[in-house]
PDB file of C-alpha atoms and ligand atoms in Angstrom:
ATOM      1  CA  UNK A   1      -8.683  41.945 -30.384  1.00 50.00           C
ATOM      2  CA  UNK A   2      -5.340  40.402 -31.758  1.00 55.00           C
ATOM      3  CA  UNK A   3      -4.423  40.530 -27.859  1.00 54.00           C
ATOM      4  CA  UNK A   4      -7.657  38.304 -26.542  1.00 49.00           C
ATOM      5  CA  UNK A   5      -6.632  36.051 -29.874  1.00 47.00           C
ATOM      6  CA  UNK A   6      -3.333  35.154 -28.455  1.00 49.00           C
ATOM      7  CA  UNK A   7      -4.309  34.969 -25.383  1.00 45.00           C
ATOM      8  CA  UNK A   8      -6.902  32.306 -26.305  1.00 43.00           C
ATOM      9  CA  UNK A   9      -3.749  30.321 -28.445  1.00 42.00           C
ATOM     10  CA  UNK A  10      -2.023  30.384 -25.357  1.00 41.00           C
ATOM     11  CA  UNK A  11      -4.886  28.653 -23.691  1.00 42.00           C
ATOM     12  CA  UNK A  12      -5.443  26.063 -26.466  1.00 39.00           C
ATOM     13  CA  UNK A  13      -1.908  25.373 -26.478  1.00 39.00           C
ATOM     14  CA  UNK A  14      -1.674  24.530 -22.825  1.00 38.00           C
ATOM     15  CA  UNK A  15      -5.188  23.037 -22.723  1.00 38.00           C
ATOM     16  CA  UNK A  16      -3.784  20.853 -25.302  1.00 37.00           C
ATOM     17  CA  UNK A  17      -0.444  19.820 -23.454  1.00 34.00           C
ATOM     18  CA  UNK A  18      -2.184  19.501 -20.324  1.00 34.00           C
ATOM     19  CA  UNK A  19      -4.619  16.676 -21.472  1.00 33.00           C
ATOM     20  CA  UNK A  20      -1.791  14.079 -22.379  1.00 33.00           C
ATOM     21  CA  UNK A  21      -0.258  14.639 -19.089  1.00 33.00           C
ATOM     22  CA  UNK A  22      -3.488  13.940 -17.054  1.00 32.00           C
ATOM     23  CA  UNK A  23      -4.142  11.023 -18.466  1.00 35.00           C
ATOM     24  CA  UNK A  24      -0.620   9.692 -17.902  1.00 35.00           C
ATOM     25  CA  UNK A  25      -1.870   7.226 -15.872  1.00 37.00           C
ATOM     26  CA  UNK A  26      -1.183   6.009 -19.082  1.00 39.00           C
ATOM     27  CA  UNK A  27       2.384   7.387 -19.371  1.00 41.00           C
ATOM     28  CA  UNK A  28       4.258   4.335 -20.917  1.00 44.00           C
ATOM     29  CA  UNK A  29       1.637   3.210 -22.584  1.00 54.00           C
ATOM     30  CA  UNK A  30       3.663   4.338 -25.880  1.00 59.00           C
ATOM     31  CA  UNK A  31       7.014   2.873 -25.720  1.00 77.00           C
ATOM     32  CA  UNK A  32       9.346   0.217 -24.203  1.00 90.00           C
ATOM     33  CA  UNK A  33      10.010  -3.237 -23.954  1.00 93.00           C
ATOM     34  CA  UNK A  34       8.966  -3.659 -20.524  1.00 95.00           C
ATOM     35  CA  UNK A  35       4.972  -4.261 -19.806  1.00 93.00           C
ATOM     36  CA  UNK A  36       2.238  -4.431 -17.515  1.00 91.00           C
ATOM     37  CA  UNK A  37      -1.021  -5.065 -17.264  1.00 91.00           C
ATOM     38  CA  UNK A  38      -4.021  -5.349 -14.398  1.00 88.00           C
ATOM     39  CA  UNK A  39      -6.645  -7.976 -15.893  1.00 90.00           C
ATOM     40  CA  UNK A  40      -9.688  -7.256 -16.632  1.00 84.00           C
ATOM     41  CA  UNK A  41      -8.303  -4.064 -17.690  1.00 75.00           C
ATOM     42  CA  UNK A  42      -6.483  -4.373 -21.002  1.00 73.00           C
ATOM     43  CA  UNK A  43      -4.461  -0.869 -20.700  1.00 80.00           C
ATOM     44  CA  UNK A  44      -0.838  -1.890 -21.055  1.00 87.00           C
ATOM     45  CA  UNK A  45       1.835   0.037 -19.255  1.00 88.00           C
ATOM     46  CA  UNK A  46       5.303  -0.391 -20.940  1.00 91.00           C
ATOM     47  CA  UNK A  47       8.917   0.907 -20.271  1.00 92.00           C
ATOM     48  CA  UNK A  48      12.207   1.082 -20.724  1.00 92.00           C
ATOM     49  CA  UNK A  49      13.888  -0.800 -18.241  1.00 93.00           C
ATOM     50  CA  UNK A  50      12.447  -3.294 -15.739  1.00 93.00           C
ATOM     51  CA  UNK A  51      12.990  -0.203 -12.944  1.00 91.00           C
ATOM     52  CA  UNK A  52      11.455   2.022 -14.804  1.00 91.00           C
ATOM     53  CA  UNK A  53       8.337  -0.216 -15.042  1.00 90.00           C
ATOM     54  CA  UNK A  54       8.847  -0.304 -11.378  1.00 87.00           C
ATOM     55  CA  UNK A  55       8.409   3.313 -10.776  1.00 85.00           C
ATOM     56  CA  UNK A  56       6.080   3.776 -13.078  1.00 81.00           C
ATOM     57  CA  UNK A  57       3.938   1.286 -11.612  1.00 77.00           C
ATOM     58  CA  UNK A  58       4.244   3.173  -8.289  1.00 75.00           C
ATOM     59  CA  UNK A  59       4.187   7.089  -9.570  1.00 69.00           C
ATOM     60  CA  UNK A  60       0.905   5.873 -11.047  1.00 62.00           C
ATOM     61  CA  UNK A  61      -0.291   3.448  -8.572  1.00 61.00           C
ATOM     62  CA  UNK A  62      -1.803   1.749 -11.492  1.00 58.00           C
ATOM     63  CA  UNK A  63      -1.502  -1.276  -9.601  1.00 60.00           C
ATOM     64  CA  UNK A  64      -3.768  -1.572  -7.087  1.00 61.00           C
ATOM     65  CA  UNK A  65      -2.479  -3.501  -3.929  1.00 58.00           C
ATOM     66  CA  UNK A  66      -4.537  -6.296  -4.106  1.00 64.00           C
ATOM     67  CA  UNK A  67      -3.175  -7.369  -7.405  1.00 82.00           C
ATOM     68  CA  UNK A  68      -1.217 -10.408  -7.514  1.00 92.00           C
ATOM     69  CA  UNK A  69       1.096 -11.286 -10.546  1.00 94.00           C
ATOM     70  CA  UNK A  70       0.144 -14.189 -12.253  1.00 96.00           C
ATOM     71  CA  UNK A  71       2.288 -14.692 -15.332  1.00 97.00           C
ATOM     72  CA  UNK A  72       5.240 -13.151 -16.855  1.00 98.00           C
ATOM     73  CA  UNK A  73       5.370 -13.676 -20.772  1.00 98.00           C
ATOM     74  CA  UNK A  74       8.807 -13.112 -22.375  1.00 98.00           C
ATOM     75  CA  UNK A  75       9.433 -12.097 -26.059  1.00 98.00           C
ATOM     76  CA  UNK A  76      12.639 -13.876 -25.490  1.00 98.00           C
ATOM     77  CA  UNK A  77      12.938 -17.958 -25.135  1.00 98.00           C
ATOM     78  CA  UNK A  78      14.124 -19.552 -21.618  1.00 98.00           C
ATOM     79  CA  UNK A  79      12.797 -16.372 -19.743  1.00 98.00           C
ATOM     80  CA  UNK A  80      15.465 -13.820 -21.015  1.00 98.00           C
ATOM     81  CA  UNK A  81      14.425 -10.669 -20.270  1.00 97.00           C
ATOM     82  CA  UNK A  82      16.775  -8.467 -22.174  1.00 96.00           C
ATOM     83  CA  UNK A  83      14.124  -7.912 -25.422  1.00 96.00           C
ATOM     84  CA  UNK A  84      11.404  -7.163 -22.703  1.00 97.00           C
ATOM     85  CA  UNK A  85       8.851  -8.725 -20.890  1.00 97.00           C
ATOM     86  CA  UNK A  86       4.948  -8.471 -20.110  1.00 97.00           C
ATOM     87  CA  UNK A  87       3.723  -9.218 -16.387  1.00 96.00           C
ATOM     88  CA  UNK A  88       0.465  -9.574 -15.724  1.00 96.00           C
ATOM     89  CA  UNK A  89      -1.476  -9.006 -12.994  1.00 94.00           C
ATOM     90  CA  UNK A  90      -4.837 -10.065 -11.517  1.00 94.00           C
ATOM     91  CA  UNK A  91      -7.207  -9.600  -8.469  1.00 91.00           C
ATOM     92  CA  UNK A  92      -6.031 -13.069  -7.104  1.00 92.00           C
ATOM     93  CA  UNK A  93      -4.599 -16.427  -7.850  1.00 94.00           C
ATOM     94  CA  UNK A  94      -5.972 -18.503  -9.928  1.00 95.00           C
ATOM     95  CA  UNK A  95      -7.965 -22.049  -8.588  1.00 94.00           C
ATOM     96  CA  UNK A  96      -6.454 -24.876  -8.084  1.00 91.00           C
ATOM     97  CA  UNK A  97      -8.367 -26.498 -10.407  1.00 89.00           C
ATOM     98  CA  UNK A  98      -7.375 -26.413 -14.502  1.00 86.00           C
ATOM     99  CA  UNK A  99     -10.659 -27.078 -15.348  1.00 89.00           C
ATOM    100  CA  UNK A 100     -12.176 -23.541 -15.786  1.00 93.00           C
ATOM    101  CA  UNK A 101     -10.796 -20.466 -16.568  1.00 95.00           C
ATOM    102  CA  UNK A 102      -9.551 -18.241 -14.593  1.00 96.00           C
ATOM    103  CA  UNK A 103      -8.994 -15.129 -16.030  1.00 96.00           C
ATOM    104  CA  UNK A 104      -8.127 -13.965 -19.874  1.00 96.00           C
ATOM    105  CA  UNK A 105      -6.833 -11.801 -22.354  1.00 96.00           C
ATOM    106  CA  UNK A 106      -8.640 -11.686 -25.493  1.00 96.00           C
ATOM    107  CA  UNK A 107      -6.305  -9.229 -27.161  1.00 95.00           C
ATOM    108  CA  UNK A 108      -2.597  -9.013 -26.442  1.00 95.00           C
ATOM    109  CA  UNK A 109      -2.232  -5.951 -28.245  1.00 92.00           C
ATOM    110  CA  UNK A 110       1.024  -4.525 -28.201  1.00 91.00           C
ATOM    111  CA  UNK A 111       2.238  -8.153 -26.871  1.00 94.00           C
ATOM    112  CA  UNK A 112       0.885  -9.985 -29.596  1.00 96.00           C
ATOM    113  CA  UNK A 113       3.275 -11.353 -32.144  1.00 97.00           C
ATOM    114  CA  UNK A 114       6.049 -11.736 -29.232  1.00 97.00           C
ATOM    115  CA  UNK A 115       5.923 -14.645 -26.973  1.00 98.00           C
ATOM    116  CA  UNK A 116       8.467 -16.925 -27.380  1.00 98.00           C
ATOM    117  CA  UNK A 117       8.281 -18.623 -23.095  1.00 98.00           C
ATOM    118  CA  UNK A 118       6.522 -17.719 -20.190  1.00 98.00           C
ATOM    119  CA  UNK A 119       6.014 -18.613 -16.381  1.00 98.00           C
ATOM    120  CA  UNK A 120       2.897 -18.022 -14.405  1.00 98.00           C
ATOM    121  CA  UNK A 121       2.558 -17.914 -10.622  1.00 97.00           C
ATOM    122  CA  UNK A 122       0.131 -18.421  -8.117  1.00 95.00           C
ATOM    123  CA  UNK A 123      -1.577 -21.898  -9.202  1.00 96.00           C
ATOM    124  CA  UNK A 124      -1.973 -20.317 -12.547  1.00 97.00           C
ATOM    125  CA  UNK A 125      -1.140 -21.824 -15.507  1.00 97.00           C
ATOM    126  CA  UNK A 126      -1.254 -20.543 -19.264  1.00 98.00           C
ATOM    127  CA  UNK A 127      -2.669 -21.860 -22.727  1.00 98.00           C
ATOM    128  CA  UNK A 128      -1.978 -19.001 -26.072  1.00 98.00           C
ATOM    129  CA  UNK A 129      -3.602 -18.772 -29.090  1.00 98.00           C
ATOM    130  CA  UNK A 130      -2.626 -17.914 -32.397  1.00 98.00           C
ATOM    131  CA  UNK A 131      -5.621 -15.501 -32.902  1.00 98.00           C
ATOM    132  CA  UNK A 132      -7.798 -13.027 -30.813  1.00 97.00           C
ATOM    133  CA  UNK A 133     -10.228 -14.440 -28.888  1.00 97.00           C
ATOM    134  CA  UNK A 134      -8.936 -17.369 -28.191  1.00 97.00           C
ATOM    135  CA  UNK A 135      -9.311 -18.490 -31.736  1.00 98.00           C
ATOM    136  CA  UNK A 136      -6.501 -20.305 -33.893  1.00 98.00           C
ATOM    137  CA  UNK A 137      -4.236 -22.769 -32.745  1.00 97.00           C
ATOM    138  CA  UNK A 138      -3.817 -23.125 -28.952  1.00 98.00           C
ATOM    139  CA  UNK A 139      -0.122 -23.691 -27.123  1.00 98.00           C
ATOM    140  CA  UNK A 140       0.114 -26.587 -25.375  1.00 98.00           C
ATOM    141  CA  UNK A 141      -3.154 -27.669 -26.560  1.00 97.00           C
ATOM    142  CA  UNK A 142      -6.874 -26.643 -26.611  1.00 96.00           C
ATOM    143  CA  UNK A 143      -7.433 -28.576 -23.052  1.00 95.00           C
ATOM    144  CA  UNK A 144      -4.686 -28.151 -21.814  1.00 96.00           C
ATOM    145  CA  UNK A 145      -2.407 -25.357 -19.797  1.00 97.00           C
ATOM    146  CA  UNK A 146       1.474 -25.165 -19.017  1.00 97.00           C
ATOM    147  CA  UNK A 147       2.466 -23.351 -15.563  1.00 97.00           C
ATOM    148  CA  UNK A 148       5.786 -22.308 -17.520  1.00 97.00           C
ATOM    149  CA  UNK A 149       7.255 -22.976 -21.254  1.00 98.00           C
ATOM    150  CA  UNK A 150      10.876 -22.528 -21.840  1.00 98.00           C
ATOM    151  CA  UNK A 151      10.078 -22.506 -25.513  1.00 98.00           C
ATOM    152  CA  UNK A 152       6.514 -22.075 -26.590  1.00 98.00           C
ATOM    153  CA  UNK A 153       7.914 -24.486 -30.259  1.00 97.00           C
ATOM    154  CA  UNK A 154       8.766 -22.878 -33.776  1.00 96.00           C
ATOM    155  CA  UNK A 155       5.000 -22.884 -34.550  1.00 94.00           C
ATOM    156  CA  UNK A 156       4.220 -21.037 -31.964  1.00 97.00           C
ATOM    157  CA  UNK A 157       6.990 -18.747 -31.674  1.00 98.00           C
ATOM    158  CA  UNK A 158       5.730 -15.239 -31.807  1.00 98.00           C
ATOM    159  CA  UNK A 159       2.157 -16.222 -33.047  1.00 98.00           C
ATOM    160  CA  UNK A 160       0.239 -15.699 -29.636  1.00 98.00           C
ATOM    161  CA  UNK A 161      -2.362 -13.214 -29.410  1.00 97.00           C
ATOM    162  CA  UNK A 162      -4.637 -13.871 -26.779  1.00 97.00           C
ATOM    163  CA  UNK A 163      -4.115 -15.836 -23.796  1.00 98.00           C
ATOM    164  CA  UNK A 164      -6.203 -18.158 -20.757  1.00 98.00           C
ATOM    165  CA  UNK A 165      -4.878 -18.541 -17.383  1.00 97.00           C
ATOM    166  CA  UNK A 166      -6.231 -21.530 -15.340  1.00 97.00           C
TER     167      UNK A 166
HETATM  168 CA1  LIG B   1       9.617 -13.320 -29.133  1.00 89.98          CA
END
């Protein structure tokens, strides 16, 4: 009996290791300055170091090929990347027009708190909020978007926590 009782711990135990593994897809989910994320899906993939973002992108093939990066927020002003950045990715590029809205993040999760400039890419351009949901006060303005902010202000400055790309 005490034999088929071990045995059984031994199962749990590796049962129990096994399941965080398989669902790193998630790996860096946990730590590091250095983000990710494939809109509409708010899972955010973080690392160390920019390469290791890199290959965990790729060990995962989280991102899908048809994803296009359309902004890059930095928690450091005039795009410094040494505290760590967030890219974010999408199915396309946004329209050419900035009068609808192209794609969103409601929550910014681990990235809220952070911004302090950004840049986004492929006729995208960004408006934050202070508040989920695109609630708050809005950077540049509440009808307006910036393709890239050296400096989202001191009022601003790590406040965002949701974001609209146009
Ligand atoms: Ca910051």
């Amino acid at each position: 009996v005490r034999r088929l009782i071990q045995a059984v711990a031994v199962m749990l135990v590796v049962a129990g290791s096994v399941v965080p593994a398989a669902s790193a897809g998630a790996v860096g989910v946990t730590g590091g300055s250095y983000c990710s994320v494939s809109l509409p899906e708010p899972t955010y993939v973080c690392a160390d170091s920019p390469s290791a973002l890199a290959s965990v992108q790729s060990a995962g093939s989280r991102l899908a090929a048809t994803q296009f990066l359309i902004a890059r927020l930095y928690d450091n002003s005039n795009f410094d990347t040494s505290a760590g950045y967030l890219n974010v990715y999408a199915a396309g590029d946004c329209t050419l027009s900035t009068g609808n809205i192209d794609y969103t993040m409601n929550d910014l999760s681990t990235w809220s708190n952070r911004v302090s400039s950004f840049e986004s890419f492929g006729n995208c351009a960004a408006r934050l909020w202070t508040a989920t949901n695109y609630a708050g006060s809005a950077y540049p303005s509440t009808s307006t978007f910036l393709v890239s902010s050296s400096y989202v202000g001191a009022t601003f400055n790590d406040k965002a926590k949701s974001a609209q790309f146009s």
